[in-house]
XYZ file of C-alpha atoms in Angstrom:
352
model
C 9.523 -9.581 88.351
C 10.507 -9.086 84.706
C 13.066 -11.528 83.261
C 16.580 -10.111 83.305
C 18.378 -9.211 80.097
C 21.258 -11.576 80.840
C 18.971 -14.523 81.630
C 17.014 -14.070 78.418
C 20.192 -13.891 76.339
C 21.442 -17.121 77.894
C 18.104 -18.844 77.343
C 17.949 -17.834 73.685
C 21.530 -18.948 73.115
C 20.752 -22.380 74.583
C 17.600 -23.008 72.555
C 19.254 -25.270 69.957
C 20.589 -27.668 72.596
C 17.179 -28.223 74.135
C 15.145 -28.420 70.964
C 16.885 -30.272 68.148
C 20.277 -31.619 69.085
C 19.643 -35.364 69.247
C 23.060 -36.050 70.668
C 22.832 -33.207 73.178
C 22.506 -33.566 76.908
C 20.034 -31.886 79.278
C 20.872 -28.323 80.154
C 22.149 -27.476 83.613
C 19.741 -25.571 85.790
C 20.265 -21.857 85.460
C 19.887 -19.434 88.312
C 18.357 -16.009 88.017
C 14.946 -14.488 87.818
C 13.751 -15.924 84.506
C 10.139 -17.037 84.735
C 9.623 -20.775 85.258
C 6.751 -23.214 85.480
C 5.741 -23.599 89.092
C 2.722 -25.097 90.825
C 0.025 -22.617 91.668
C 0.047 -21.582 95.276
C -2.826 -23.001 97.257
C -4.285 -21.846 100.527
C -4.226 -24.333 103.358
C -7.264 -26.615 103.413
C -9.989 -25.670 105.883
C -11.323 -28.468 108.049
C -15.145 -28.816 107.855
C -16.831 -27.735 111.025
C -19.462 -30.473 110.957
C -20.108 -33.875 109.455
C -23.029 -32.528 107.458
C -20.851 -29.832 105.907
C -18.218 -32.432 105.027
C -20.841 -34.612 103.349
C -22.123 -31.669 101.376
C -18.622 -30.796 100.236
C -17.981 -34.376 99.173
C -21.210 -34.478 97.167
C -20.324 -31.180 95.521
C -16.808 -32.360 94.707
C -18.099 -35.577 93.167
C -20.523 -33.635 91.018
C -17.762 -31.299 89.857
C -15.515 -34.232 88.971
C -18.299 -35.868 86.936
C -19.016 -32.598 85.159
C -15.307 -32.121 84.413
C -15.085 -35.666 83.062
C -18.142 -35.184 80.874
C -16.737 -31.909 79.552
C -13.420 -33.545 78.623
C -15.174 -36.470 76.938
C -17.099 -34.037 74.737
C -13.883 -32.531 73.344
C -11.723 -33.843 70.498
C -8.836 -35.865 72.023
C -5.322 -34.794 71.030
C -2.151 -36.698 71.882
C 0.729 -34.246 72.182
C 4.247 -35.498 71.451
C 6.658 -33.005 73.064
C 9.877 -31.513 71.770
C 13.194 -33.013 72.877
C 13.571 -32.770 76.661
C 9.988 -31.475 76.792
C 7.549 -32.515 79.534
C 3.802 -31.963 80.056
C 4.510 -29.044 82.397
C 6.114 -27.135 79.533
C 2.812 -27.139 77.659
C 0.442 -26.298 80.503
C -0.648 -22.931 79.105
C -0.944 -24.340 75.584
C -3.136 -27.201 76.819
C -5.489 -24.676 78.407
C -5.722 -22.643 75.197
C -6.557 -25.800 73.252
C -9.243 -26.783 75.754
C -10.861 -23.396 75.231
C -11.097 -24.302 71.554
C -12.752 -27.686 72.055
C -9.749 -30.006 72.237
C -8.716 -32.216 75.167
C -4.919 -32.490 75.023
C -3.063 -35.477 76.475
C 0.706 -34.869 76.483
C 2.882 -37.969 76.400
C 3.897 -38.187 80.098
C 7.650 -37.857 79.699
C 9.930 -36.770 82.501
C 13.114 -34.814 81.897
C 15.193 -37.841 82.872
C 13.378 -40.183 80.483
C 15.446 -38.552 77.772
C 18.592 -40.044 79.294
C 17.376 -43.394 77.970
C 18.680 -42.252 74.580
C 22.247 -42.428 75.863
C 22.791 -46.197 75.374
C 21.928 -45.803 71.686
C 24.782 -43.328 71.280
C 27.258 -46.058 72.268
C 26.277 -48.460 69.497
C 27.569 -49.303 66.030
C 24.208 -48.174 64.635
C 24.779 -44.689 66.038
C 28.264 -44.438 64.530
C 27.036 -45.644 61.136
C 23.822 -43.558 61.223
C 21.538 -46.602 61.145
C 19.471 -46.121 64.303
C 15.895 -47.421 64.286
C 13.084 -45.524 66.084
C 11.436 -48.414 67.952
C 14.663 -49.417 69.684
C 16.099 -45.942 70.214
C 12.874 -44.156 71.188
C 11.093 -46.969 73.004
C 10.683 -44.772 76.088
C 8.852 -42.180 73.970
C 6.620 -44.856 72.431
C 5.727 -46.082 75.924
C 4.771 -42.549 76.966
C 2.515 -42.245 73.922
C 0.975 -45.606 74.840
C 0.065 -44.171 78.246
C -1.446 -41.047 76.711
C -3.523 -43.202 74.377
C -4.700 -45.325 77.311
C -5.905 -42.158 79.026
C -7.773 -41.153 75.873
C -9.443 -44.582 75.840
C -10.432 -44.185 79.486
C -12.019 -40.770 79.021
C -13.339 -40.921 75.468
C -13.603 -44.614 74.652
C -11.417 -46.775 72.439
C -13.410 -46.009 69.280
C -12.976 -42.236 69.417
C -10.985 -40.616 66.616
C -7.694 -39.177 67.873
C -5.495 -36.308 66.694
C -1.708 -36.619 66.916
C 0.129 -33.329 67.418
C 3.932 -33.279 67.423
C 6.160 -30.374 68.425
C 9.708 -30.305 67.041
C 11.154 -33.848 66.920
C 7.919 -35.003 68.557
C 6.442 -34.682 65.069
C 8.601 -37.324 63.484
C 8.383 -39.496 66.588
C 4.596 -39.378 66.096
C 5.059 -40.356 62.452
C 7.179 -43.374 63.392
C 4.850 -44.375 66.248
C 1.832 -44.386 63.954
C 3.708 -46.381 61.333
C 5.486 -48.880 63.596
C 3.235 -49.188 66.635
C -0.230 -48.714 65.151
C 0.242 -49.842 61.567
C -2.382 -49.622 58.847
C -5.211 -50.982 61.001
C -4.515 -48.816 64.040
C -4.008 -45.756 61.872
C -7.665 -45.883 60.870
C -8.404 -44.373 64.264
C -6.215 -41.320 63.623
C -8.221 -38.265 62.644
C -5.143 -36.232 61.678
C -1.440 -35.715 62.316
C -0.075 -32.194 62.584
C 3.576 -31.309 63.154
C 4.738 -27.989 64.606
C 8.261 -26.900 63.714
C 9.310 -30.490 63.028
C 12.483 -31.165 61.010
C 10.629 -33.515 58.654
C 13.166 -33.370 55.847
C 16.825 -34.354 55.923
C 19.396 -32.033 54.315
C 19.723 -32.434 50.522
C 22.024 -35.337 49.695
C 24.313 -33.081 47.697
C 24.781 -30.616 50.573
C 28.009 -30.372 52.545
C 26.244 -31.418 55.754
C 24.252 -34.408 54.498
C 26.775 -36.888 55.918
C 26.446 -35.452 59.435
C 22.864 -36.714 59.935
C 22.081 -35.336 63.370
C 19.381 -37.983 63.907
C 21.900 -40.753 63.128
C 19.600 -42.543 60.725
C 16.279 -42.075 62.512
C 14.800 -39.485 60.162
C 16.102 -41.290 57.079
C 14.414 -44.486 58.264
C 11.124 -42.688 58.957
C 11.056 -40.924 55.596
C 11.897 -44.151 53.769
C 9.357 -46.322 55.593
C 6.607 -43.783 56.268
C 6.714 -41.071 53.594
C 4.168 -38.272 53.866
C 2.841 -39.677 57.143
C 2.071 -43.159 55.778
C 0.026 -45.213 56.683
C -2.145 -42.099 57.037
C -3.512 -40.491 53.904
C -1.333 -37.519 53.014
C -4.450 -35.333 53.145
C -4.730 -36.114 56.876
C -1.216 -34.793 57.545
C -0.431 -31.133 58.175
C 2.889 -29.379 58.691
C 3.254 -25.984 60.355
C 6.441 -23.974 59.896
C 7.470 -20.723 61.515
C 9.089 -17.794 59.765
C 10.054 -15.694 62.752
C 13.784 -15.424 62.041
C 15.420 -14.800 58.683
C 19.189 -14.978 58.381
C 20.535 -12.112 56.206
C 21.789 -12.845 52.689
C 25.377 -11.993 53.625
C 27.295 -13.034 56.732
C 28.514 -9.492 57.316
C 24.916 -8.262 57.552
C 24.380 -10.441 60.602
C 26.807 -8.307 62.562
C 26.016 -4.900 61.056
C 24.823 -2.476 63.724
C 25.465 -5.215 66.273
C 25.136 -2.780 69.165
C 21.627 -1.825 68.150
C 20.620 -5.450 67.499
C 22.057 -6.849 70.718
C 19.066 -5.973 72.851
C 15.611 -4.513 72.224
C 14.379 -3.488 75.649
C 10.864 -2.791 74.367
C 10.190 -6.428 73.455
C 12.885 -8.031 75.637
C 14.666 -9.761 72.749
C 18.021 -9.859 70.988
C 17.775 -9.848 67.187
C 21.518 -10.363 66.926
C 21.528 -13.480 69.076
C 18.441 -14.873 67.358
C 20.089 -14.507 63.935
C 23.324 -16.107 65.138
C 21.450 -19.051 66.679
C 19.371 -19.437 63.517
C 22.474 -19.421 61.332
C 24.079 -22.182 63.402
C 20.884 -24.256 63.327
C 19.693 -23.782 59.744
C 23.034 -24.820 58.213
C 23.219 -28.410 59.544
C 19.493 -28.951 58.990
C 19.134 -27.654 55.438
C 22.671 -27.363 54.103
C 22.439 -23.589 53.885
C 21.775 -20.674 56.188
C 22.270 -17.298 54.495
C 18.975 -15.943 53.251
C 17.052 -18.797 54.910
C 13.811 -18.237 56.843
C 12.599 -20.369 59.707
C 11.412 -20.421 63.295
C 14.873 -19.689 64.655
C 15.838 -23.376 64.745
C 14.006 -25.155 61.920
C 14.041 -23.765 58.364
C 10.666 -23.490 56.651
C 11.618 -25.915 53.870
C 12.836 -28.460 56.438
C 9.510 -28.413 58.280
C 7.154 -28.850 55.306
C 6.712 -32.343 53.846
C 4.973 -30.990 50.758
C 3.060 -33.006 48.192
C -0.540 -33.631 49.242
C 0.231 -32.875 52.910
C -1.247 -29.613 54.134
C 1.098 -26.752 54.950
C 0.909 -23.514 56.911
C 3.724 -20.996 57.339
C 3.337 -18.621 60.286
C 4.933 -15.189 60.193
C 6.700 -14.009 63.364
C 6.595 -17.543 64.766
C 9.500 -18.998 66.737
C 10.322 -22.550 67.683
C 9.318 -22.789 71.352
C 8.203 -20.702 74.272
C 10.504 -22.447 76.735
C 14.039 -23.736 77.185
C 14.194 -27.077 79.051
C 16.495 -27.648 82.029
C 16.786 -30.555 84.496
C 14.342 -28.584 86.661
C 11.504 -26.273 85.648
C 11.866 -24.904 82.137
C 12.994 -21.356 81.483
C 10.119 -19.447 79.924
C 10.774 -17.002 77.109
C 9.008 -13.613 77.023
C 5.477 -13.350 75.606
C 6.874 -11.251 72.749
C 8.660 -14.418 71.589
C 5.651 -15.956 69.835
C 5.723 -19.680 69.115
C 3.330 -22.226 67.621
C 1.426 -22.540 70.890
C 0.948 -18.808 71.480
C -2.651 -17.642 71.667
C -1.992 -15.208 68.810
C -1.004 -18.043 66.429
C -2.983 -21.164 67.349
C -6.033 -20.229 65.287
C -3.913 -19.997 62.137
C -3.306 -23.752 62.081
C -5.902 -25.347 64.337
C -8.296 -26.094 61.478
C -5.889 -28.817 60.294
C -6.613 -30.952 63.375
């Protein structure tokens, strides 16, 4: 069944809460017919009719498992650091597309409720004074990355070069993990670090929003201690930005022809809502919004570290293909391309 117009409008309106608001809380589950992740239906198992058949099936299954393991070991291992409130299930389709291209992706095994472990940090003096430190605040995320790295070691061996791939804030969490947890010696194992729609840069210090600091000191700490992906060489770091939503130059232009922009039935999207959401997100992240281009949540200039780090800007690319909830995520329509869409992956994958 096609997603309803109302459900899609609600999902798009809630995108900022699930993707970049550090102090936000998980979204309530929404009812309706919006597509969600769900386990594939399986037919009931058939009991073998003889011991010999059962033995044959077991031998076949063992062979398939060995072949699957060998196939994974032959691929380039990638540790995926999810967006805020993101879980491995949200990236299932993306993982499959990457496997088709020769990469074995290991998402940090976060649950939706792991993100609640941030809450104690919001009750501290460090939060109020914007002096939070990543290791203490994001320890649960570090532990999930540890587990993903252990799985890489099990399948590929502890000497295999590893790619770190971060989506949204997962990008700067990856930067801090490499710098704090691995250090200069451990970083020698990192083949590359690529961030997708990550707010890598804080607002300009002279902007009206610089004092807000949505990350409450985390991003400032990371940029001070680990500039340009240090201890990695800047040439091993790549940043991908999306340019799917441009806010008009004048505020009045956002609402011009609002009736026509409210809903495009052909693609199942609302240009009006996307521009309004972008305006509300770009301003606190970059200090400006009018005339700014980005992925609907993260402005292009906020996502690109610059300098010797590699950069790619994707046209018609949005921030995410899902909106997280306490249950299964709400999936946005295929017309809402994001970094992990099949149509866009090949434009940045050579940076891995």
